[in-house]
Amino acid sequence: MIEINGDRLLADLRALSRIGARDGGGISRTAFSAEDILARRWYRDRCQEAGLKLTFDGLGNMTAHHPDDEGRTPAVWSGSHIDTVPNGGPLDGAYGTLAALECLRRITEEGLPLARPVRALVFTDEEGNYGHLFGSYGLVNGYRAEDLAGMVGRDGDRLIDTWQDFPFRSEQPITPLDPATVAGFIELHIEQGPKLELAGLDIGVVSSIVGLGGGRMEFRGRADHAGTTPMPLRADALQAAADFLTTLPQLAAKVSDAAVATCGILRLSPDAANVVPERAVCTLDLREPSRAGIVALHAAVETTAREVAERHGVDVVWEPDQIIDPTPMDAGKQQAIRDACDAHGFSRQDMPSGAGHDSQNLATITPTGMIFVPSHEGRSHCPVEYTDPEQLVRGANVLLTTLLSLAS
Ligand SMILES: [Zn+2]
């Protein structure tokens, strides 16, 4: 069985982690930033060294492939992203991107005769500075000029200004990809949660990417003087919101073991120390592997919020977000990943992904699978993101064996 060059992969990960490195250990490599350009130049150099061709589309998504692969035969794709959240870690995205490149290098070095070529991809702005899973979404669905014109980044900059002179973007039109050009997609990624490490397992075979719901729950009470208004006469929006928020753990548990409910933003008005809060707005993020589960969570938060509001004598307005359906991974690709684990003797389990990934866009046009490796203490999107190097090499070997089986 051919294997990846583990030392080369780990050295690549260290080298890429120095691009955009900040004091304190974090990495900031936002899409289309100077650091993103440096990282792409570094990636292009690695491709050149390996005798691979690198092309890019109108969104800056990049594809590395063998020069003989001119796109006539549908290819097996693998890849991820190299942009990071502000002050992120060294593995989210970078690991799957560099492991895909390493697999392509090994296939090229061995000169293996394959029925289908393998291509390594880098998707633009997975972390959504300008749009949720921006590059892979546009690759699969296209964007209209007015969609792009309206996109504004975290720092308030307009996308179409920022990417003016970006050297890794072609002028080709941003239209949906022809699904007939792709023979399947496999993404390797760190778990970003604690389950594999707690279970002492090597590999997660992703069964689905969880669906996403949520919305804005606004409690409306009455602003009054904090010193003169007796407690029984108040309509305190925050007291109602606080009561409601303490129920979230039970509401999630009632739906399933995998359901999660989070309030990450709480805004008060008038937001003054000596005024009883008139409004409290909770922004909710609700996730669950089944669509029925998310619908049930939506219903449960609404019913509970109304009961709590009534008890507190305040009003409540629920503005749910559009539900993003869960994305099941392809059964055949899951089996190919399981077989690859077994061939290497690595322990594994099937599991849903709680985080969103480029795979959920690719899955809408081509059979898609995802491989997870353990994340130490489940930490991610922060400088301490870490996976044992041996596990990183194991995951990349599972990726290579899977890609070879799909390309043969
Ligand atoms: Zn990622």
mmCIF file of C-alpha atoms and ligand atoms in Angstrom:
data_model
loop_
_atom_site.group_PDB
_atom_site.id
_atom_site.type_symbol
_atom_site.label_atom_id
_atom_site.label_comp_id
_atom_site.label_asym_id
_atom_site.label_seq_id
_atom_site.Cartn_x
_atom_site.Cartn_y
_atom_site.Cartn_z
ATOM 1 C CA MET A 1 0.000 0.000 0.000
ATOM 2 C CA ILE A 2 1.516 3.349 -0.929
ATOM 3 C CA GLU A 3 1.681 5.885 1.875
ATOM 4 C CA ILE A 4 2.073 9.632 2.160
ATOM 5 C CA ASN A 5 5.368 11.280 3.117
ATOM 6 C CA GLY A 6 4.497 12.170 6.711
ATOM 7 C CA ASP A 7 7.583 14.301 7.372
ATOM 8 C CA ARG A 8 6.904 16.379 4.271
ATOM 9 C CA LEU A 9 3.243 16.918 5.243
ATOM 10 C CA LEU A 10 4.157 17.972 8.801
ATOM 11 C CA ALA A 11 6.907 20.303 7.512
ATOM 12 C CA ASP A 12 4.386 21.877 5.104
ATOM 13 C CA LEU A 13 1.924 22.418 7.972
ATOM 14 C CA ARG A 14 4.627 24.149 10.032
ATOM 15 C CA ALA A 15 5.667 26.330 7.081
ATOM 16 C CA LEU A 16 2.107 27.416 6.271
ATOM 17 C CA SER A 17 1.401 28.135 9.960
ATOM 18 C CA ARG A 18 4.146 30.800 9.923
ATOM 19 C CA ILE A 19 2.262 32.809 7.272
ATOM 20 C CA GLY A 20 -0.037 35.211 9.111
ATOM 21 C CA ALA A 21 1.346 34.163 12.539
ATOM 22 C CA ARG A 22 0.561 36.651 15.333
ATOM 23 C CA ASP A 23 2.184 37.272 18.706
ATOM 24 C CA GLY A 24 0.632 34.820 21.140
ATOM 25 C CA GLY A 25 0.528 31.922 18.695
ATOM 26 C CA GLY A 26 -2.602 32.709 16.678
ATOM 27 C CA ILE A 27 -2.804 32.912 12.896
ATOM 28 C CA SER A 28 -4.769 35.505 10.912
ATOM 29 C CA ARG A 29 -5.110 34.700 7.221
ATOM 30 C CA THR A 30 -8.338 36.273 6.033
ATOM 31 C CA ALA A 31 -9.425 35.652 2.438
ATOM 32 C CA PHE A 32 -7.921 38.145 -0.052
ATOM 33 C CA SER A 33 -5.605 39.655 2.619
ATOM 34 C CA ALA A 34 -1.848 40.152 2.134
ATOM 35 C CA GLU A 35 -1.343 36.998 4.240
ATOM 36 C CA ASP A 36 -3.706 35.040 1.977
ATOM 37 C CA ILE A 37 -1.637 36.139 -1.049
ATOM 38 C CA LEU A 38 1.591 35.033 0.680
ATOM 39 C CA ALA A 39 0.065 31.660 1.582
ATOM 40 C CA ARG A 40 -1.137 31.108 -1.984
ATOM 41 C CA ARG A 41 2.306 32.013 -3.393
ATOM 42 C CA TRP A 42 3.799 29.475 -1.006
ATOM 43 C CA TYR A 43 1.246 26.851 -2.137
ATOM 44 C CA ARG A 44 1.936 27.655 -5.808
ATOM 45 C CA ASP A 45 5.664 27.150 -5.190
ATOM 46 C CA ARG A 46 4.952 23.714 -3.646
ATOM 47 C CA CYS A 47 2.924 22.801 -6.749
ATOM 48 C CA GLN A 48 5.712 23.979 -9.075
ATOM 49 C CA GLU A 49 8.282 21.974 -7.117
ATOM 50 C CA ALA A 50 6.129 18.873 -7.578
ATOM 51 C CA GLY A 51 5.618 19.459 -11.302
ATOM 52 C CA LEU A 52 1.902 20.217 -10.844
ATOM 53 C CA LYS A 53 -0.168 22.821 -12.643
ATOM 54 C CA LEU A 54 -2.187 25.369 -10.655
ATOM 55 C CA THR A 55 -5.244 27.096 -12.079
ATOM 56 C CA PHE A 56 -7.736 29.473 -10.441
ATOM 57 C CA ASP A 57 -11.308 30.549 -11.134
ATOM 58 C CA GLY A 58 -13.116 33.883 -10.888
ATOM 59 C CA LEU A 59 -13.539 33.533 -7.108
ATOM 60 C CA GLY A 60 -9.946 32.549 -6.391
ATOM 61 C CA ASN A 61 -10.687 28.840 -5.830
ATOM 62 C CA MET A 62 -7.478 27.061 -6.863
ATOM 63 C CA THR A 63 -6.987 23.632 -8.425
ATOM 64 C CA ALA A 64 -3.692 21.725 -8.535
ATOM 65 C CA HIS A 65 -3.439 18.930 -11.069
ATOM 66 C CA HIS A 66 -1.021 16.917 -13.169
ATOM 67 C CA PRO A 67 -0.125 18.664 -16.470
ATOM 68 C CA ASP A 68 -1.461 15.645 -18.415
ATOM 69 C CA ASP A 69 -4.845 16.053 -16.700
ATOM 70 C CA GLU A 70 -6.463 18.555 -19.055
ATOM 71 C CA GLY A 71 -9.939 18.123 -17.648
ATOM 72 C CA ARG A 72 -11.261 15.660 -20.232
ATOM 73 C CA THR A 73 -11.875 12.872 -17.680
ATOM 74 C CA PRO A 74 -13.966 13.698 -14.574
ATOM 75 C CA ALA A 75 -11.517 13.895 -11.659
ATOM 76 C CA VAL A 76 -11.708 12.848 -8.014
ATOM 77 C CA TRP A 77 -11.345 16.024 -5.985
ATOM 78 C CA SER A 78 -9.955 16.577 -2.510
ATOM 79 C CA GLY A 79 -9.145 19.761 -0.634
ATOM 80 C CA SER A 80 -10.185 22.333 1.928
ATOM 81 C CA HIS A 81 -9.302 25.980 2.700
ATOM 82 C CA ILE A 82 -6.267 27.989 3.842
ATOM 83 C CA ASP A 83 -8.043 31.092 5.116
ATOM 84 C CA THR A 84 -8.467 31.293 8.915
ATOM 85 C CA VAL A 85 -10.705 33.064 11.398
ATOM 86 C CA PRO A 86 -8.986 36.052 13.066
ATOM 87 C CA ASN A 87 -6.418 34.621 15.501
ATOM 88 C CA GLY A 88 -7.195 31.050 14.479
ATOM 89 C CA GLY A 89 -5.144 27.845 14.643
ATOM 90 C CA PRO A 90 -2.749 25.994 12.329
ATOM 91 C CA LEU A 91 -4.943 23.038 11.274
ATOM 92 C CA ASP A 92 -8.509 24.108 10.451
ATOM 93 C CA GLY A 93 -8.589 23.911 6.655
ATOM 94 C CA ALA A 94 -4.796 23.917 6.251
ATOM 95 C CA TYR A 95 -4.584 20.242 7.205
ATOM 96 C CA GLY A 96 -7.059 18.980 4.590
ATOM 97 C CA THR A 97 -5.615 21.305 1.936
ATOM 98 C CA LEU A 98 -2.021 20.199 2.425
ATOM 99 C CA ALA A 99 -2.918 16.525 2.852
ATOM 100 C CA ALA A 100 -4.747 16.626 -0.514
ATOM 101 C CA LEU A 101 -1.650 18.185 -2.100
ATOM 102 C CA GLU A 102 0.541 15.531 -0.478
ATOM 103 C CA CYS A 103 -1.692 12.760 -1.862
ATOM 104 C CA LEU A 104 -1.482 14.257 -5.365
ATOM 105 C CA ARG A 105 2.312 14.530 -5.040
ATOM 106 C CA ARG A 106 2.620 10.881 -4.010
ATOM 107 C CA ILE A 107 0.351 9.736 -6.845
ATOM 108 C CA THR A 108 2.497 11.772 -9.271
ATOM 109 C CA GLU A 109 5.780 10.457 -7.828
ATOM 110 C CA GLU A 110 4.616 6.863 -8.106
ATOM 111 C CA GLY A 111 3.298 7.475 -11.634
ATOM 112 C CA LEU A 112 0.292 5.301 -10.803
ATOM 113 C CA PRO A 113 -1.962 4.413 -13.738
ATOM 114 C CA LEU A 114 -5.422 5.585 -12.644
ATOM 115 C CA ALA A 115 -8.768 5.505 -14.412
ATOM 116 C CA ARG A 116 -9.576 8.994 -13.131
ATOM 117 C CA PRO A 117 -7.193 11.833 -12.269
ATOM 118 C CA VAL A 118 -6.992 13.221 -8.716
ATOM 119 C CA ARG A 119 -7.087 16.985 -8.182
ATOM 120 C CA ALA A 120 -6.213 19.037 -5.070
ATOM 121 C CA LEU A 121 -8.347 22.094 -4.332
ATOM 122 C CA VAL A 122 -8.146 25.240 -2.207
ATOM 123 C CA PHE A 123 -11.477 26.960 -1.598
ATOM 124 C CA THR A 124 -11.650 30.726 -1.045
ATOM 125 C CA ASP A 125 -13.005 32.294 2.163
ATOM 126 C CA GLU A 126 -14.453 29.210 3.832
ATOM 127 C CA GLU A 127 -14.586 31.168 7.081
ATOM 128 C CA GLY A 128 -17.109 33.528 5.551
ATOM 129 C CA ASN A 129 -15.515 36.957 5.837
ATOM 130 C CA TYR A 130 -17.614 37.898 2.785
ATOM 131 C CA GLY A 131 -20.118 35.036 2.589
ATOM 132 C CA HIS A 132 -20.834 31.705 4.286
ATOM 133 C CA LEU A 133 -18.507 29.112 2.618
ATOM 134 C CA PHE A 134 -18.002 31.789 -0.057
ATOM 135 C CA GLY A 135 -15.732 30.028 -2.576
ATOM 136 C CA SER A 136 -17.312 26.568 -2.618
ATOM 137 C CA TYR A 137 -20.819 28.072 -2.629
ATOM 138 C CA GLY A 138 -19.975 30.178 -5.688
ATOM 139 C CA LEU A 139 -18.236 27.284 -7.402
ATOM 140 C CA VAL A 140 -21.366 25.164 -7.136
ATOM 141 C CA ASN A 141 -24.100 27.810 -7.468
ATOM 142 C CA GLY A 142 -22.429 30.784 -9.173
ATOM 143 C CA TYR A 143 -22.964 34.398 -8.074
ATOM 144 C CA ARG A 144 -24.768 37.233 -9.781
ATOM 145 C CA ALA A 145 -22.792 40.462 -10.158
ATOM 146 C CA GLU A 146 -25.201 42.218 -7.781
ATOM 147 C CA ASP A 147 -24.660 39.507 -5.082
ATOM 148 C CA LEU A 148 -20.919 40.147 -5.227
ATOM 149 C CA ALA A 149 -21.366 43.932 -5.297
ATOM 150 C CA GLY A 150 -23.330 43.763 -2.042
ATOM 151 C CA MET A 151 -20.793 41.701 -0.086
ATOM 152 C CA VAL A 152 -19.053 43.480 2.782
ATOM 153 C CA GLY A 153 -16.277 42.010 4.943
ATOM 154 C CA ARG A 154 -15.852 41.918 8.714
ATOM 155 C CA ASP A 155 -13.889 45.191 8.563
ATOM 156 C CA GLY A 156 -16.554 46.944 6.518
ATOM 157 C CA ASP A 157 -14.618 46.725 3.224
ATOM 158 C CA ARG A 158 -16.429 45.914 -0.022
ATOM 159 C CA LEU A 159 -15.427 42.597 -1.601
ATOM 160 C CA ILE A 160 -15.226 44.027 -5.117
ATOM 161 C CA ASP A 161 -12.756 46.704 -3.925
ATOM 162 C CA THR A 162 -10.667 44.295 -1.858
ATOM 163 C CA TRP A 163 -10.175 41.745 -4.592
ATOM 164 C CA GLN A 164 -9.357 44.299 -7.356
ATOM 165 C CA ASP A 165 -5.695 43.376 -7.755
ATOM 166 C CA PHE A 166 -5.817 39.919 -6.215
ATOM 167 C CA PRO A 167 -3.320 37.856 -8.246
ATOM 168 C CA PHE A 168 -4.972 34.446 -7.711
ATOM 169 C CA ARG A 169 -8.270 35.195 -9.411
ATOM 170 C CA SER A 170 -9.081 34.838 -13.091
ATOM 171 C CA GLU A 171 -11.515 36.994 -15.040
ATOM 172 C CA GLN A 172 -13.622 34.003 -16.003
ATOM 173 C CA PRO A 173 -17.388 34.324 -15.386
ATOM 174 C CA ILE A 174 -18.693 33.083 -12.033
ATOM 175 C CA THR A 175 -21.172 30.469 -13.209
ATOM 176 C CA PRO A 176 -22.123 27.130 -11.612
ATOM 177 C CA LEU A 177 -19.671 24.299 -12.194
ATOM 178 C CA ASP A 178 -20.678 21.516 -14.604
ATOM 179 C CA PRO A 179 -21.192 18.511 -12.262
ATOM 180 C CA ALA A 180 -20.094 16.167 -15.060
ATOM 181 C CA THR A 181 -16.497 17.401 -14.601
ATOM 182 C CA VAL A 182 -16.248 15.975 -11.037
ATOM 183 C CA ALA A 183 -16.201 12.297 -10.067
ATOM 184 C CA GLY A 184 -16.534 12.839 -6.311
ATOM 185 C CA PHE A 185 -15.104 14.897 -3.458
ATOM 186 C CA ILE A 186 -13.346 13.886 -0.229
ATOM 187 C CA GLU A 187 -12.420 16.424 2.469
ATOM 188 C CA LEU A 188 -10.079 15.619 5.332
ATOM 189 C CA HIS A 189 -10.477 17.887 8.372
ATOM 190 C CA ILE A 190 -9.822 18.090 12.087
ATOM 191 C CA GLU A 191 -12.910 17.196 14.124
ATOM 192 C CA GLN A 192 -13.011 20.559 15.986
ATOM 193 C CA GLY A 193 -14.844 18.766 18.795
ATOM 194 C CA PRO A 194 -13.821 16.348 21.573
ATOM 195 C CA LYS A 195 -15.616 13.104 20.625
ATOM 196 C CA LEU A 196 -12.852 11.125 18.862
ATOM 197 C CA GLU A 197 -10.254 11.939 21.518
ATOM 198 C CA LEU A 198 -12.656 11.009 24.348
ATOM 199 C CA ALA A 199 -13.439 7.695 22.599
ATOM 200 C CA GLY A 200 -9.723 7.052 21.943
ATOM 201 C CA LEU A 201 -10.324 6.591 18.204
ATOM 202 C CA ASP A 202 -8.134 7.421 15.177
ATOM 203 C CA ILE A 203 -10.670 8.410 12.528
ATOM 204 C CA GLY A 204 -14.205 9.775 12.229
ATOM 205 C CA VAL A 205 -16.237 8.829 9.150
ATOM 206 C CA VAL A 206 -18.622 11.753 8.725
ATOM 207 C CA SER A 207 -22.226 10.619 8.211
ATOM 208 C CA SER A 208 -23.756 14.068 7.712
ATOM 209 C CA ILE A 209 -23.109 17.742 8.282
ATOM 210 C CA VAL A 210 -25.647 19.007 10.798
ATOM 211 C CA GLY A 211 -28.444 21.333 9.788
ATOM 212 C CA LEU A 212 -28.511 24.880 11.077
ATOM 213 C CA GLY A 213 -31.384 26.886 12.444
ATOM 214 C CA GLY A 214 -31.786 29.768 14.841
ATOM 215 C CA GLY A 215 -33.009 33.309 14.752
ATOM 216 C CA ARG A 216 -33.733 36.380 16.797
ATOM 217 C CA MET A 217 -35.817 36.164 19.985
ATOM 218 C CA GLU A 218 -36.805 39.627 21.161
ATOM 219 C CA PHE A 219 -38.367 40.185 24.589
ATOM 220 C CA ARG A 220 -40.182 43.528 24.881
ATOM 221 C CA GLY A 221 -40.948 44.947 28.310
ATOM 222 C CA ARG A 222 -41.036 48.481 29.707
ATOM 223 C CA ALA A 223 -38.214 50.870 30.597
ATOM 224 C CA ASP A 224 -38.568 52.208 34.148
ATOM 225 C CA HIS A 225 -36.461 53.894 36.820
ATOM 226 C CA ALA A 226 -34.246 51.268 38.487
ATOM 227 C CA GLY A 227 -34.496 53.007 41.871
ATOM 228 C CA THR A 228 -38.190 53.881 42.130
ATOM 229 C CA THR A 229 -40.048 51.035 40.396
ATOM 230 C CA PRO A 230 -41.053 48.302 42.883
ATOM 231 C CA MET A 231 -40.126 44.795 41.764
ATOM 232 C CA PRO A 232 -43.706 43.482 41.333
ATOM 233 C CA LEU A 233 -44.607 46.387 39.016
ATOM 234 C CA ARG A 234 -41.817 45.845 36.489
ATOM 235 C CA ALA A 235 -41.898 44.399 32.969
ATOM 236 C CA ASP A 236 -38.188 43.564 32.805
ATOM 237 C CA ALA A 237 -37.244 42.191 29.381
ATOM 238 C CA LEU A 238 -33.899 40.864 30.579
ATOM 239 C CA GLN A 239 -35.385 38.883 33.477
ATOM 240 C CA ALA A 240 -37.610 37.101 30.936
ATOM 241 C CA ALA A 241 -34.709 36.550 28.527
ATOM 242 C CA ALA A 242 -32.553 35.171 31.345
ATOM 243 C CA ASP A 243 -35.270 32.724 32.394
ATOM 244 C CA PHE A 244 -35.690 31.650 28.781
ATOM 245 C CA LEU A 245 -31.963 31.148 28.198
ATOM 246 C CA THR A 246 -31.581 28.809 31.189
ATOM 247 C CA THR A 247 -34.021 26.412 29.469
ATOM 248 C CA LEU A 248 -31.860 25.952 26.324
ATOM 249 C CA PRO A 249 -29.878 22.949 27.650
ATOM 250 C CA GLN A 250 -33.095 21.033 28.467
ATOM 251 C CA LEU A 251 -34.747 21.990 25.163
ATOM 252 C CA ALA A 252 -31.761 20.641 23.208
ATOM 253 C CA ALA A 253 -31.555 17.453 25.320
ATOM 254 C CA LYS A 254 -35.256 16.780 24.705
ATOM 255 C CA VAL A 255 -34.700 16.770 20.916
ATOM 256 C CA SER A 256 -31.610 14.513 20.824
ATOM 257 C CA ASP A 257 -28.142 13.853 22.273
ATOM 258 C CA ALA A 258 -26.602 15.609 19.282
ATOM 259 C CA ALA A 259 -28.779 18.748 19.330
ATOM 260 C CA VAL A 260 -27.060 21.968 20.461
ATOM 261 C CA ALA A 261 -28.570 25.359 21.248
ATOM 262 C CA THR A 262 -26.512 28.515 21.781
ATOM 263 C CA CYS A 263 -27.179 32.166 22.460
ATOM 264 C CA GLY A 264 -23.951 33.914 21.416
ATOM 265 C CA ILE A 265 -25.265 37.474 21.269
ATOM 266 C CA LEU A 266 -27.464 39.224 23.846
ATOM 267 C CA ARG A 267 -28.336 42.870 23.254
ATOM 268 C CA LEU A 268 -30.142 45.105 25.722
ATOM 269 C CA SER A 269 -31.776 48.431 25.362
ATOM 270 C CA PRO A 270 -31.550 51.029 26.583
ATOM 271 C CA ASP A 271 -28.447 49.273 28.014
ATOM 272 C CA ALA A 272 -28.109 51.631 30.969
ATOM 273 C CA ALA A 273 -27.212 50.693 34.544
ATOM 274 C CA ASN A 274 -30.099 52.599 36.138
ATOM 275 C CA VAL A 275 -32.909 51.657 33.744
ATOM 276 C CA VAL A 276 -35.020 48.472 33.813
ATOM 277 C CA PRO A 277 -34.292 46.838 30.409
ATOM 278 C CA GLU A 278 -37.023 47.508 27.872
ATOM 279 C CA ARG A 279 -35.750 45.115 25.215
ATOM 280 C CA ALA A 280 -33.555 42.015 25.311
ATOM 281 C CA VAL A 281 -32.660 40.398 21.986
ATOM 282 C CA CYS A 282 -31.155 36.894 22.029
ATOM 283 C CA THR A 283 -29.515 35.640 18.806
ATOM 284 C CA LEU A 284 -29.872 31.854 18.712
ATOM 285 C CA ASP A 285 -27.830 29.209 16.868
ATOM 286 C CA LEU A 286 -29.563 25.797 16.777
ATOM 287 C CA ARG A 287 -27.999 22.674 15.229
ATOM 288 C CA GLU A 288 -29.042 19.059 14.872
ATOM 289 C CA PRO A 289 -28.266 16.206 12.438
ATOM 290 C CA SER A 290 -31.892 15.782 11.236
ATOM 291 C CA ARG A 291 -34.218 18.325 9.662
ATOM 292 C CA ALA A 292 -37.082 17.100 11.863
ATOM 293 C CA GLY A 293 -34.870 17.756 14.908
ATOM 294 C CA ILE A 294 -34.223 21.359 13.906
ATOM 295 C CA VAL A 295 -37.903 21.943 13.228
ATOM 296 C CA ALA A 296 -38.653 20.510 16.703
ATOM 297 C CA LEU A 297 -36.010 22.775 18.273
ATOM 298 C CA HIS A 298 -37.469 25.825 16.548
ATOM 299 C CA ALA A 299 -40.945 24.922 17.857
ATOM 300 C CA ALA A 300 -39.628 24.270 21.382
ATOM 301 C CA VAL A 301 -37.787 27.588 21.737
ATOM 302 C CA GLU A 302 -40.820 29.489 20.480
ATOM 303 C CA THR A 303 -43.302 27.774 22.842
ATOM 304 C CA THR A 304 -41.002 28.153 25.836
ATOM 305 C CA ALA A 305 -40.260 31.808 25.089
ATOM 306 C CA ARG A 306 -44.001 32.568 24.936
ATOM 307 C CA GLU A 307 -44.642 30.834 28.292
ATOM 308 C CA VAL A 308 -41.749 32.652 29.950
ATOM 309 C CA ALA A 309 -42.807 36.020 28.482
ATOM 310 C CA GLU A 310 -46.340 35.592 29.771
ATOM 311 C CA ARG A 311 -45.077 34.819 33.269
ATOM 312 C CA HIS A 312 -43.003 38.007 33.231
ATOM 313 C CA GLY A 313 -45.706 40.185 31.706
ATOM 314 C CA VAL A 314 -43.640 41.059 28.632
ATOM 315 C CA ASP A 315 -44.116 40.462 24.894
ATOM 316 C CA VAL A 316 -41.940 38.277 22.720
ATOM 317 C CA VAL A 317 -41.264 38.319 18.972
ATOM 318 C CA TRP A 318 -39.566 35.349 17.284
ATOM 319 C CA GLU A 319 -37.902 35.870 13.900
ATOM 320 C CA PRO A 320 -36.583 32.459 12.836
ATOM 321 C CA ASP A 321 -33.790 32.198 10.255
ATOM 322 C CA GLN A 322 -34.241 30.041 7.173
ATOM 323 C CA ILE A 323 -33.313 26.454 8.153
ATOM 324 C CA ILE A 324 -30.217 25.140 6.355
ATOM 325 C CA ASP A 325 -30.908 21.432 5.833
ATOM 326 C CA PRO A 326 -28.478 18.792 7.117
ATOM 327 C CA THR A 327 -26.230 17.411 4.384
ATOM 328 C CA PRO A 328 -25.887 13.612 4.374
ATOM 329 C CA MET A 329 -22.548 12.312 3.093
ATOM 330 C CA ASP A 330 -22.617 9.811 0.211
ATOM 331 C CA ALA A 331 -23.021 6.196 1.394
ATOM 332 C CA GLY A 332 -20.471 4.856 -1.113
ATOM 333 C CA LYS A 333 -17.851 7.420 -0.088
ATOM 334 C CA GLN A 334 -18.431 6.629 3.607
ATOM 335 C CA GLN A 335 -17.849 2.953 2.847
ATOM 336 C CA ALA A 336 -14.662 3.736 0.880
ATOM 337 C CA ILE A 337 -13.351 5.684 3.903
ATOM 338 C CA ARG A 338 -14.260 2.835 6.308
ATOM 339 C CA ASP A 339 -12.497 0.339 4.035
ATOM 340 C CA ALA A 340 -9.405 2.576 3.931
ATOM 341 C CA CYS A 341 -9.347 2.761 7.762
ATOM 342 C CA ASP A 342 -9.648 -1.018 8.010
ATOM 343 C CA ALA A 343 -6.890 -1.568 5.430
ATOM 344 C CA HIS A 344 -4.555 0.496 7.638
ATOM 345 C CA GLY A 345 -5.818 -1.035 10.887
ATOM 346 C CA PHE A 346 -7.017 2.327 12.257
ATOM 347 C CA SER A 347 -9.933 2.517 14.693
ATOM 348 C CA ARG A 348 -12.937 4.532 13.531
ATOM 349 C CA GLN A 349 -16.502 5.572 14.159
ATOM 350 C CA ASP A 350 -19.294 7.155 12.120
ATOM 351 C CA MET A 351 -20.258 10.614 13.371
ATOM 352 C CA PRO A 352 -22.061 13.785 12.267
ATOM 353 C CA SER A 353 -20.111 17.016 11.789
ATOM 354 C CA GLY A 354 -21.314 19.814 14.061
ATOM 355 C CA ALA A 355 -19.468 22.444 12.025
ATOM 356 C CA GLY A 356 -20.158 23.593 8.468
ATOM 357 C CA HIS A 357 -17.644 22.722 5.721
ATOM 358 C CA ASP A 358 -17.081 23.244 1.981
ATOM 359 C CA SER A 359 -18.170 19.590 1.624
ATOM 360 C CA GLN A 360 -21.807 20.587 2.190
ATOM 361 C CA ASN A 361 -21.718 22.642 -1.027
ATOM 362 C CA LEU A 362 -19.831 20.007 -3.036
ATOM 363 C CA ALA A 363 -22.305 17.348 -1.822
ATOM 364 C CA THR A 364 -25.073 19.103 -3.778
ATOM 365 C CA ILE A 365 -23.362 18.279 -7.098
ATOM 366 C CA THR A 366 -21.126 15.233 -6.518
ATOM 367 C CA PRO A 367 -20.921 12.206 -4.173
ATOM 368 C CA THR A 368 -18.997 13.565 -1.178
ATOM 369 C CA GLY A 369 -17.320 12.136 1.914
ATOM 370 C CA MET A 370 -15.468 13.617 4.907
ATOM 371 C CA ILE A 371 -12.739 12.211 7.153
ATOM 372 C CA PHE A 372 -12.094 13.540 10.675
ATOM 373 C CA VAL A 373 -9.043 13.202 12.902
ATOM 374 C CA PRO A 374 -9.152 13.941 16.684
ATOM 375 C CA SER A 375 -8.810 17.519 17.948
ATOM 376 C CA HIS A 376 -6.997 17.788 21.291
ATOM 377 C CA GLU A 377 -9.619 18.759 23.907
ATOM 378 C CA GLY A 378 -11.896 19.642 21.006
ATOM 379 C CA ARG A 379 -10.333 23.089 20.711
ATOM 380 C CA SER A 380 -10.492 24.904 17.366
ATOM 381 C CA HIS A 381 -10.763 28.413 15.887
ATOM 382 C CA CYS A 382 -8.139 29.423 18.467
ATOM 383 C CA PRO A 383 -4.319 29.327 18.748
ATOM 384 C CA VAL A 384 -4.206 26.098 20.828
ATOM 385 C CA GLU A 385 -5.785 23.995 18.056
ATOM 386 C CA TYR A 386 -3.717 20.771 18.086
ATOM 387 C CA THR A 387 -3.751 17.209 16.770
ATOM 388 C CA ASP A 388 -1.095 14.610 17.536
ATOM 389 C CA PRO A 389 1.274 14.495 14.488
ATOM 390 C CA GLU A 390 0.879 10.714 14.301
ATOM 391 C CA GLN A 391 -2.890 11.162 13.945
ATOM 392 C CA LEU A 392 -2.359 13.792 11.239
ATOM 393 C CA VAL A 393 -0.284 11.298 9.257
ATOM 394 C CA ARG A 394 -2.878 8.544 9.809
ATOM 395 C CA GLY A 395 -5.690 10.748 8.520
ATOM 396 C CA ALA A 396 -3.708 11.675 5.402
ATOM 397 C CA ASN A 397 -2.992 7.991 4.732
ATOM 398 C CA VAL A 398 -6.702 7.209 4.977
ATOM 399 C CA LEU A 399 -7.291 10.053 2.502
ATOM 400 C CA LEU A 400 -4.694 8.694 0.051
ATOM 401 C CA THR A 401 -6.056 5.133 0.200
ATOM 402 C CA THR A 402 -9.620 6.440 -0.246
ATOM 403 C CA LEU A 403 -8.668 8.637 -3.231
ATOM 404 C CA LEU A 404 -6.816 5.764 -4.876
ATOM 405 C CA SER A 405 -9.787 3.438 -4.495
ATOM 406 C CA LEU A 406 -12.107 6.077 -6.017
ATOM 407 C CA ALA A 407 -9.704 6.853 -8.879
ATOM 408 C CA SER A 408 -8.993 3.233 -9.801
HETATM 409 ZN ZN ZN B 1 -12.381 24.352 8.157
#
